[in-house]
Amino acid sequence: MCSQKKNQQTVQSPDGKLIATFFLKQGVPCYMLHKGSQTVIDTSQLGYRFKHIPAMDQNFELLEATTDSYNEAWTQPWGEEKEIQNHYNQLAIQLKNPTENLHLNMIFRAFNDGIGFRYEIPRQTAYNDVEITCEGTEFNFTADHKSWWIPGDPDSYEYLYHETPLSKIDSANTPVTFQAHDSLYISIHEAALTNYAGMRLSRDKHQKNGFKSDLVPWPDGIKVKAELPMRSPWRTIQVAENPGGLIESNMILNLNEPNKLDDISYVRPMKYVGIWWGMHIGLNTWHKSARHGATTENAKKYMDFASKHHIPGLLVEGWNKGWKSWLSGINVQNYTQPYKDFDMEKVVRYANQKGVSLIGHHETGGNIPMYEKQMEAAFQYLEDHGIHAVKTGYAGEMRPKGMHHHGQFMVNHYRRVVELAHRHRVMVDAHEPIKPTGIRRTYPNMMTREGIRGMEYNAWSKGNPPSHHTILPFTRLLAGPADYTPGIFDVLLQQQHDKRKRLVSEKNLKNRVHTTLAKQLALFVVFYSPLQMASDLVENYQDHPAFQFIEDVPVDWETTRALNGEIGQYVTIARKDRHSDDWYIGSLTNEKSRKLTLSCDFLDHGKNYTAQVYKDGEDADWKNNPTSYAIDTLKSIHKGSEIELQLAAGGGAAIRLSPED
Ligand code: NOJ
Ligand code: CA
């Protein structure tokens, strides 16, 4: 450690390439970020404004600056990477405004793959708590960079991405990803979002290429209410020379606290099928009807399939009383009472017999007081029935009225659910969630979440175009796992066409999935989720040769490599199974067909592998011939071999590589 009082302080990444600079500009706290001689972030201000306290954004003096460094490996209980190196240099700054007698600290951490910084507001002589009206963090770029972003909706991340110059952004939810030039990619997000509001980036009209942090407010307009001392989440700026570098970065996880849960033996990544898609495409209903999806019979059918095909989990939606109220907008459900045609005791007995793990479902519709009243009983019910996973949902307008999905009130609610779930040995898959910021490191039962425009949109809207899948790995998925729910084989919803014809409107009948079948398989590798759904009706998987890939593909990885990728164009990811010597590859493209050559440099030295390649048929394309596919076997693939892939328009490929003995 060393300590200094100069008004300008720097901290470098361990490889010396990134340099973060903190300085006071006439008493105003500012920072900059450089990569070698290039400016990544130009002079950008820092600070806070409050309701009752003088602002903490000017008249500061630097009391002390302390540097430190850290280098340690840690093991993820599950994830895309088993061993993670946490290596950074730290700069801690203590500031004082002598006129108002106010104190503020800033902590900067410089990693090889980016920087993180956070505010700490220590206890003040005259104040014990704060009401933040503005966090004034700026992110000023050097030019009008190309950017990939979704709108800054305070209640939803379920959007398609825009690709525009950053000057076209008004407000965006993070991660927002930028391309400065061919060898400089930048992504802004946050880590360890705890007891604070979610951050959006809003364009700062006073700066040419600038953004300001914009926190989601409480109904009274305050952004964050907190007792002192308090600290903000980390503001993260990931930096990479190519788009794949962003994917391989573990900085967000590294900025979170280590696991603080005691026994996590119930935490088990798994694939699952579900009584789910039928409701979205209109064949079944959540509420009780002649077409009710969650019946004992149907659950048995799904469990028979799951057990035969080694799919460990089954999600059942619409099992509990109250779904009519969800449809009518004011959600009042009962999380301990199954509908009459769903015999929970029988279903649990059958699940045990078949070795299938049930995944419970709590749809709150956003009615938080209603859910919080029942929560303890709801999780006790899951525990009593030996159910170790739950999917939660918040689809609807928030209650109490005026609260937002991404505000401090909800950040705290989502966390309470994760903590309560742990006490009942339950893993969480949250829909309409707060975005991931790496808290899965601290709470490894926080498995996956939505916060993405997922598969369901193809069922009841114009859907997700092929390019969506080529943007998500470089934006939303940088933040953490997503329950996108891949695996629709009947991409035209054809098998159901006649039945659906009687049930859904003419308009909805045209809805479909906008990929080839092979691309659906690729998604299992490219989109990481520790609870990964094979989302189609099980009858569409029955006797389908391509289902073998879904049966084989793991959900827990030793390591991950981004082999290639251009944001919005294509991407290829290779991952090594954590529990065998197999490697898996997923490759996918946007609307354009393309040929990719993969170099297998990542394979273990001295081993030969057999590759099973699930690929688009020669005549396949997402629009006119989406289900044409082929399965190839390639022998003697080794380190240094090349695999040629021809991806159809809107297509993809999925590969399993197993060592030959
Ligand atoms: C929206 C969720 O994203 C979806 O998966 C779920 O089926 C419905 N809400 C009903 O809970
Ligand atoms: Ca949703």
mmCIF file of N, CA, C and O in Angstrom, residues 158 270-278 280 315 317 359 391-392 429-432 448-460 464 468-469 472 476-477 481-489 491 513 515 519-537 541 550:
data_model
loop_
_atom_site.group_PDB
_atom_site.id
_atom_site.type_symbol
_atom_site.label_atom_id
_atom_site.label_comp_id
_atom_site.label_asym_id
_atom_site.label_seq_id
_atom_site.Cartn_x
_atom_site.Cartn_y
_atom_site.Cartn_z
ATOM 1 N N GLU A 158 -37.341 -6.109 -21.961
ATOM 2 C CA GLU A 158 -37.769 -7.020 -23.029
ATOM 3 C C GLU A 158 -37.915 -6.263 -24.347
ATOM 4 O O GLU A 158 -39.029 -5.995 -24.806
ATOM 5 N N MET A 270 -29.374 -27.384 -14.180
ATOM 6 C CA MET A 270 -30.058 -28.465 -14.913
ATOM 7 C C MET A 270 -30.852 -27.936 -16.106
ATOM 8 O O MET A 270 -31.221 -26.780 -16.154
ATOM 9 N N LYS A 271 -31.081 -28.859 -17.033
ATOM 10 C CA LYS A 271 -32.005 -28.561 -18.125
ATOM 11 C C LYS A 271 -33.420 -28.883 -17.648
ATOM 12 O O LYS A 271 -33.597 -29.681 -16.738
ATOM 13 N N TYR A 272 -34.389 -28.261 -18.267
ATOM 14 C CA TYR A 272 -35.764 -28.588 -17.902
ATOM 15 C C TYR A 272 -36.699 -28.472 -19.090
ATOM 16 O O TYR A 272 -36.409 -27.773 -20.060
ATOM 17 N N VAL A 273 -37.790 -29.214 -19.011
ATOM 18 C CA VAL A 273 -38.892 -29.028 -19.955
ATOM 19 C C VAL A 273 -40.037 -28.400 -19.166
ATOM 20 O O VAL A 273 -39.945 -28.265 -17.940
ATOM 21 N N GLY A 274 -41.099 -27.993 -19.843
ATOM 22 C CA GLY A 274 -42.135 -27.319 -19.081
ATOM 23 C C GLY A 274 -43.512 -27.368 -19.707
ATOM 24 O O GLY A 274 -43.659 -27.451 -20.927
ATOM 25 N N ILE A 275 -44.491 -27.307 -18.822
ATOM 26 C CA ILE A 275 -45.867 -27.072 -19.274
ATOM 27 C C ILE A 275 -45.945 -25.569 -19.406
ATOM 28 O O ILE A 275 -46.143 -24.845 -18.411
ATOM 29 N N TRP A 276 -45.669 -25.072 -20.601
ATOM 30 C CA TRP A 276 -45.383 -23.646 -20.776
ATOM 31 C C TRP A 276 -45.693 -23.121 -22.187
ATOM 32 O O TRP A 276 -46.524 -22.245 -22.354
ATOM 33 N N TRP A 277 -45.017 -23.677 -23.203
ATOM 34 C CA TRP A 277 -45.164 -23.168 -24.575
ATOM 35 C C TRP A 277 -46.610 -23.290 -25.051
ATOM 36 O O TRP A 277 -47.122 -22.432 -25.763
ATOM 37 N N GLY A 278 -47.263 -24.348 -24.615
ATOM 38 C CA GLY A 278 -48.661 -24.574 -24.985
ATOM 39 C C GLY A 278 -49.536 -23.380 -24.623
ATOM 40 O O GLY A 278 -50.454 -23.019 -25.366
ATOM 41 N N HIS A 280 -48.426 -20.246 -24.281
ATOM 42 C CA HIS A 280 -48.024 -19.067 -25.061
ATOM 43 C C HIS A 280 -48.546 -19.120 -26.499
ATOM 44 O O HIS A 280 -48.855 -18.081 -27.078
ATOM 45 N N LEU A 315 -40.823 -27.735 -15.264
ATOM 46 C CA LEU A 315 -41.542 -26.544 -14.808
ATOM 47 C C LEU A 315 -43.028 -26.736 -15.086
ATOM 48 O O LEU A 315 -43.398 -27.159 -16.178
ATOM 49 N N GLU A 317 -46.408 -24.401 -15.035
ATOM 50 C CA GLU A 317 -47.088 -23.116 -14.808
ATOM 51 C C GLU A 317 -48.596 -23.329 -14.827
ATOM 52 O O GLU A 317 -49.098 -24.176 -15.549
ATOM 53 N N ILE A 359 -40.010 -27.842 -10.860
ATOM 54 C CA ILE A 359 -39.716 -26.416 -10.697
ATOM 55 C C ILE A 359 -41.042 -25.720 -10.439
ATOM 56 O O ILE A 359 -41.966 -25.787 -11.257
ATOM 57 N N LYS A 391 -39.599 -20.680 -10.416
ATOM 58 C CA LYS A 391 -39.590 -19.574 -11.375
ATOM 59 C C LYS A 391 -40.545 -18.530 -10.831
ATOM 60 O O LYS A 391 -41.699 -18.838 -10.537
ATOM 61 N N THR A 392 -40.057 -17.308 -10.655
ATOM 62 C CA THR A 392 -40.930 -16.238 -10.195
ATOM 63 C C THR A 392 -41.259 -15.347 -11.386
ATOM 64 O O THR A 392 -40.547 -15.360 -12.390
ATOM 65 N N ASP A 429 -35.225 -18.678 -10.472
ATOM 66 C CA ASP A 429 -35.219 -18.241 -11.873
ATOM 67 C C ASP A 429 -36.251 -17.121 -11.937
ATOM 68 O O ASP A 429 -37.451 -17.384 -11.914
ATOM 69 N N ALA A 430 -35.797 -15.855 -11.964
ATOM 70 C CA ALA A 430 -36.735 -14.725 -11.880
ATOM 71 C C ALA A 430 -37.077 -14.191 -13.263
ATOM 72 O O ALA A 430 -36.187 -13.893 -14.056
ATOM 73 N N HIS A 431 -38.374 -14.065 -13.531
ATOM 74 C CA HIS A 431 -38.810 -13.384 -14.759
ATOM 75 C C HIS A 431 -39.252 -11.968 -14.418
ATOM 76 O O HIS A 431 -39.597 -11.680 -13.279
ATOM 77 N N GLU A 432 -39.205 -11.090 -15.424
ATOM 78 C CA GLU A 432 -39.404 -9.654 -15.203
ATOM 79 C C GLU A 432 -38.576 -9.235 -13.992
ATOM 80 O O GLU A 432 -39.085 -8.670 -13.020
ATOM 81 N N THR A 448 -30.743 -17.978 -12.615
ATOM 82 C CA THR A 448 -30.932 -17.370 -13.929
ATOM 83 C C THR A 448 -32.125 -16.444 -13.856
ATOM 84 O O THR A 448 -32.828 -16.402 -12.847
ATOM 85 N N ARG A 449 -32.334 -15.696 -14.903
ATOM 86 C CA ARG A 449 -33.463 -14.774 -14.912
ATOM 87 C C ARG A 449 -33.777 -14.407 -16.347
ATOM 88 O O ARG A 449 -32.988 -14.649 -17.261
ATOM 89 N N GLU A 450 -34.931 -13.779 -16.497
ATOM 90 C CA GLU A 450 -35.306 -13.301 -17.828
ATOM 91 C C GLU A 450 -34.628 -11.945 -18.022
ATOM 92 O O GLU A 450 -33.401 -11.904 -18.046
ATOM 93 N N GLY A 451 -35.386 -10.845 -18.122
ATOM 94 C CA GLY A 451 -34.713 -9.576 -18.359
ATOM 95 C C GLY A 451 -34.139 -9.576 -19.763
ATOM 96 O O GLY A 451 -33.031 -9.088 -20.004
ATOM 97 N N ILE A 452 -34.879 -10.164 -20.665
ATOM 98 C CA ILE A 452 -34.442 -10.332 -22.049
ATOM 99 C C ILE A 452 -35.711 -10.524 -22.865
ATOM 100 O O ILE A 452 -36.723 -10.995 -22.331
ATOM 101 N N ARG A 453 -35.671 -10.144 -24.121
ATOM 102 C CA ARG A 453 -36.823 -10.429 -24.978
ATOM 103 C C ARG A 453 -36.638 -11.854 -25.484
ATOM 104 O O ARG A 453 -35.880 -12.108 -26.421
ATOM 105 N N GLY A 454 -37.309 -12.779 -24.808
ATOM 106 C CA GLY A 454 -37.059 -14.197 -25.000
ATOM 107 C C GLY A 454 -37.944 -14.846 -26.045
ATOM 108 O O GLY A 454 -38.670 -14.174 -26.792
ATOM 109 N N MET A 455 -37.895 -16.175 -26.044
ATOM 110 C CA MET A 455 -38.626 -16.983 -27.030
ATOM 111 C C MET A 455 -40.112 -16.660 -27.074
ATOM 112 O O MET A 455 -40.732 -16.663 -28.136
ATOM 113 N N GLU A 456 -40.702 -16.398 -25.899
ATOM 114 C CA GLU A 456 -42.157 -16.212 -25.828
ATOM 115 C C GLU A 456 -42.668 -15.172 -26.832
ATOM 116 O O GLU A 456 -43.792 -15.274 -27.309
ATOM 117 N N TYR A 457 -41.838 -14.173 -27.151
ATOM 118 C CA TYR A 457 -42.281 -13.133 -28.089
ATOM 119 C C TYR A 457 -42.641 -13.678 -29.464
ATOM 120 O O TYR A 457 -43.433 -13.086 -30.182
ATOM 121 N N ASN A 458 -42.020 -14.813 -29.823
ATOM 122 C CA ASN A 458 -42.349 -15.410 -31.121
ATOM 123 C C ASN A 458 -43.751 -15.999 -31.129
ATOM 124 O O ASN A 458 -44.347 -16.181 -32.187
ATOM 125 N N ALA A 459 -44.271 -16.309 -29.951
ATOM 126 C CA ALA A 459 -45.589 -16.930 -29.878
ATOM 127 C C ALA A 459 -46.701 -15.906 -30.074
ATOM 128 O O ALA A 459 -47.689 -16.199 -30.730
ATOM 129 N N TRP A 460 -46.526 -14.711 -29.493
ATOM 130 C CA TRP A 460 -47.650 -13.780 -29.520
ATOM 131 C C TRP A 460 -47.312 -12.375 -30.008
ATOM 132 O O TRP A 460 -48.047 -11.426 -29.758
ATOM 133 N N ASN A 464 -38.793 -12.261 -32.586
ATOM 134 C CA ASN A 464 -37.404 -11.830 -32.506
ATOM 135 C C ASN A 464 -36.698 -12.153 -33.817
ATOM 136 O O ASN A 464 -36.599 -13.314 -34.190
ATOM 137 N N HIS A 468 -31.261 -10.615 -33.529
ATOM 138 C CA HIS A 468 -31.380 -10.501 -32.067
ATOM 139 C C HIS A 468 -30.356 -11.408 -31.367
ATOM 140 O O HIS A 468 -29.676 -10.989 -30.435
ATOM 141 N N HIS A 469 -30.247 -12.642 -31.858
ATOM 142 C CA HIS A 469 -29.360 -13.625 -31.206
ATOM 143 C C HIS A 469 -27.890 -13.296 -31.387
ATOM 144 O O HIS A 469 -27.044 -13.824 -30.679
ATOM 145 N N LEU A 472 -27.388 -10.213 -28.519
ATOM 146 C CA LEU A 472 -27.508 -10.537 -27.088
ATOM 147 C C LEU A 472 -26.202 -11.004 -26.434
ATOM 148 O O LEU A 472 -25.913 -10.603 -25.306
ATOM 149 N N ARG A 476 -26.839 -7.966 -23.306
ATOM 150 C CA ARG A 476 -27.517 -8.517 -22.140
ATOM 151 C C ARG A 476 -26.771 -9.676 -21.493
ATOM 152 O O ARG A 476 -26.675 -9.771 -20.261
ATOM 153 N N LEU A 477 -26.223 -10.573 -22.323
ATOM 154 C CA LEU A 477 -25.622 -11.780 -21.745
ATOM 155 C C LEU A 477 -24.264 -11.509 -21.094
ATOM 156 O O LEU A 477 -23.755 -12.353 -20.355
ATOM 157 N N PRO A 481 -26.381 -14.950 -16.787
ATOM 158 C CA PRO A 481 -27.240 -15.929 -17.448
ATOM 159 C C PRO A 481 -28.641 -15.398 -17.773
ATOM 160 O O PRO A 481 -29.147 -14.519 -17.078
ATOM 161 N N ALA A 482 -29.244 -15.965 -18.814
ATOM 162 C CA ALA A 482 -30.601 -15.563 -19.191
ATOM 163 C C ALA A 482 -31.455 -16.785 -19.473
ATOM 164 O O ALA A 482 -31.016 -17.734 -20.118
ATOM 165 N N ASP A 483 -32.692 -16.743 -18.984
ATOM 166 C CA ASP A 483 -33.658 -17.804 -19.253
ATOM 167 C C ASP A 483 -34.387 -17.456 -20.554
ATOM 168 O O ASP A 483 -35.556 -17.074 -20.533
ATOM 169 N N TYR A 484 -33.670 -17.561 -21.666
ATOM 170 C CA TYR A 484 -34.240 -17.205 -22.975
ATOM 171 C C TYR A 484 -35.262 -18.246 -23.421
ATOM 172 O O TYR A 484 -36.201 -17.941 -24.127
ATOM 173 N N THR A 485 -35.051 -19.490 -22.980
ATOM 174 C CA THR A 485 -35.868 -20.663 -23.317
ATOM 175 C C THR A 485 -35.769 -21.039 -24.796
ATOM 176 O O THR A 485 -36.734 -20.894 -25.557
ATOM 177 N N PRO A 486 -34.592 -21.543 -25.196
ATOM 178 C CA PRO A 486 -34.387 -21.987 -26.575
ATOM 179 C C PRO A 486 -35.041 -23.346 -26.832
ATOM 180 O O PRO A 486 -35.623 -23.942 -25.928
ATOM 181 N N GLY A 487 -34.902 -23.819 -28.057
ATOM 182 C CA GLY A 487 -35.255 -25.215 -28.338
ATOM 183 C C GLY A 487 -36.606 -25.449 -28.981
ATOM 184 O O GLY A 487 -37.167 -26.530 -28.846
ATOM 185 N N ILE A 488 -37.153 -24.455 -29.689
ATOM 186 C CA ILE A 488 -38.398 -24.721 -30.421
ATOM 187 C C ILE A 488 -38.031 -25.420 -31.737
ATOM 188 O O ILE A 488 -37.342 -24.847 -32.582
ATOM 189 N N PHE A 489 -38.464 -26.652 -31.887
ATOM 190 C CA PHE A 489 -38.205 -27.425 -33.111
ATOM 191 C C PHE A 489 -39.271 -27.161 -34.168
ATOM 192 O O PHE A 489 -38.987 -27.119 -35.354
ATOM 193 N N VAL A 491 -40.600 -24.727 -35.583
ATOM 194 C CA VAL A 491 -40.415 -23.281 -35.668
ATOM 195 C C VAL A 491 -41.576 -22.575 -36.372
ATOM 196 O O VAL A 491 -41.831 -21.406 -36.133
ATOM 197 N N VAL A 513 -41.303 -18.818 -35.152
ATOM 198 C CA VAL A 513 -39.953 -18.574 -34.670
ATOM 199 C C VAL A 513 -39.076 -18.223 -35.875
ATOM 200 O O VAL A 513 -39.213 -18.835 -36.938
ATOM 201 N N THR A 515 -35.868 -18.561 -36.881
ATOM 202 C CA THR A 515 -34.542 -19.194 -36.999
ATOM 203 C C THR A 515 -34.715 -20.511 -37.746
ATOM 204 O O THR A 515 -35.837 -20.969 -37.953
ATOM 205 N N LYS A 519 -30.175 -23.601 -35.615
ATOM 206 C CA LYS A 519 -29.852 -22.436 -34.777
ATOM 207 C C LYS A 519 -30.440 -22.581 -33.376
ATOM 208 O O LYS A 519 -29.853 -22.134 -32.394
ATOM 209 N N GLN A 520 -31.603 -23.206 -33.280
ATOM 210 C CA GLN A 520 -32.182 -23.455 -31.952
ATOM 211 C C GLN A 520 -31.228 -24.279 -31.097
ATOM 212 O O GLN A 520 -31.099 -24.053 -29.896
ATOM 213 N N LEU A 521 -30.533 -25.221 -31.712
ATOM 214 C CA LEU A 521 -29.564 -26.038 -30.963
ATOM 215 C C LEU A 521 -28.362 -25.193 -30.559
ATOM 216 O O LEU A 521 -27.859 -25.296 -29.432
ATOM 217 N N ALA A 522 -27.904 -24.349 -31.488
ATOM 218 C CA ALA A 522 -26.736 -23.502 -31.206
ATOM 219 C C ALA A 522 -26.979 -22.628 -29.977
ATOM 220 O O ALA A 522 -26.069 -22.356 -29.198
ATOM 221 N N LEU A 523 -28.234 -22.199 -29.787
ATOM 222 C CA LEU A 523 -28.551 -21.313 -28.662
ATOM 223 C C LEU A 523 -28.224 -21.968 -27.316
ATOM 224 O O LEU A 523 -27.909 -21.280 -26.348
ATOM 225 N N PHE A 524 -28.290 -23.296 -27.239
ATOM 226 C CA PHE A 524 -28.007 -23.977 -25.968
ATOM 227 C C PHE A 524 -26.557 -23.774 -25.527
ATOM 228 O O PHE A 524 -26.258 -23.849 -24.344
ATOM 229 N N VAL A 525 -25.671 -23.534 -26.496
ATOM 230 C CA VAL A 525 -24.267 -23.281 -26.146
ATOM 231 C C VAL A 525 -24.006 -21.778 -26.042
ATOM 232 O O VAL A 525 -23.342 -21.310 -25.127
ATOM 233 N N VAL A 526 -24.565 -21.030 -26.990
ATOM 234 C CA VAL A 526 -24.230 -19.601 -27.066
ATOM 235 C C VAL A 526 -24.851 -18.816 -25.902
ATOM 236 O O VAL A 526 -24.217 -17.947 -25.321
ATOM 237 N N PHE A 527 -26.108 -19.116 -25.559
ATOM 238 C CA PHE A 527 -26.799 -18.393 -24.474
ATOM 239 C C PHE A 527 -26.648 -19.197 -23.197
ATOM 240 O O PHE A 527 -27.309 -20.227 -23.027
ATOM 241 N N TYR A 528 -25.863 -18.733 -22.260
ATOM 242 C CA TYR A 528 -25.677 -19.529 -21.045
ATOM 243 C C TYR A 528 -26.825 -19.348 -20.058
ATOM 244 O O TYR A 528 -27.220 -18.221 -19.744
ATOM 245 N N SER A 529 -27.329 -20.465 -19.565
ATOM 246 C CA SER A 529 -28.252 -20.446 -18.435
ATOM 247 C C SER A 529 -28.062 -21.732 -17.644
ATOM 248 O O SER A 529 -28.109 -22.820 -18.215
ATOM 249 N N PRO A 530 -27.832 -21.628 -16.327
ATOM 250 C CA PRO A 530 -27.652 -22.842 -15.514
ATOM 251 C C PRO A 530 -28.957 -23.626 -15.351
ATOM 252 O O PRO A 530 -28.922 -24.806 -15.042
ATOM 253 N N LEU A 531 -30.094 -22.934 -15.497
ATOM 254 C CA LEU A 531 -31.365 -23.647 -15.653
ATOM 255 C C LEU A 531 -31.743 -23.366 -17.098
ATOM 256 O O LEU A 531 -32.078 -22.231 -17.449
ATOM 257 N N GLN A 532 -31.596 -24.379 -17.942
ATOM 258 C CA GLN A 532 -31.761 -24.150 -19.387
ATOM 259 C C GLN A 532 -32.971 -24.939 -19.872
ATOM 260 O O GLN A 532 -33.027 -26.154 -19.707
ATOM 261 N N MET A 533 -33.928 -24.238 -20.434
ATOM 262 C CA MET A 533 -35.172 -24.890 -20.843
ATOM 263 C C MET A 533 -35.099 -25.431 -22.271
ATOM 264 O O MET A 533 -34.609 -24.754 -23.166
ATOM 265 N N ALA A 534 -35.600 -26.632 -22.452
ATOM 266 C CA ALA A 534 -35.926 -27.114 -23.795
ATOM 267 C C ALA A 534 -37.409 -26.806 -23.920
ATOM 268 O O ALA A 534 -38.252 -27.487 -23.327
ATOM 269 N N SER A 535 -37.741 -25.740 -24.675
ATOM 270 C CA SER A 535 -39.028 -25.086 -24.444
ATOM 271 C C SER A 535 -40.200 -25.621 -25.256
ATOM 272 O O SER A 535 -41.337 -25.275 -24.983
ATOM 273 N N ASP A 536 -39.954 -26.453 -26.251
ATOM 274 C CA ASP A 536 -41.064 -26.894 -27.103
ATOM 275 C C ASP A 536 -41.946 -27.923 -26.381
ATOM 276 O O ASP A 536 -41.572 -28.479 -25.341
ATOM 277 N N LEU A 537 -43.114 -28.157 -26.948
ATOM 278 C CA LEU A 537 -43.994 -29.233 -26.469
ATOM 279 C C LEU A 537 -43.223 -30.542 -26.608
ATOM 280 O O LEU A 537 -42.564 -30.754 -27.643
ATOM 281 N N TYR A 541 -40.526 -33.141 -29.740
ATOM 282 C CA TYR A 541 -39.180 -33.710 -29.582
ATOM 283 C C TYR A 541 -39.164 -35.228 -29.780
ATOM 284 O O TYR A 541 -38.115 -35.815 -30.039
ATOM 285 N N ILE A 550 -29.712 -31.780 -27.477
ATOM 286 C CA ILE A 550 -30.250 -31.167 -26.251
ATOM 287 C C ILE A 550 -30.055 -32.120 -25.073
ATOM 288 O O ILE A 550 -29.740 -31.701 -23.964
#
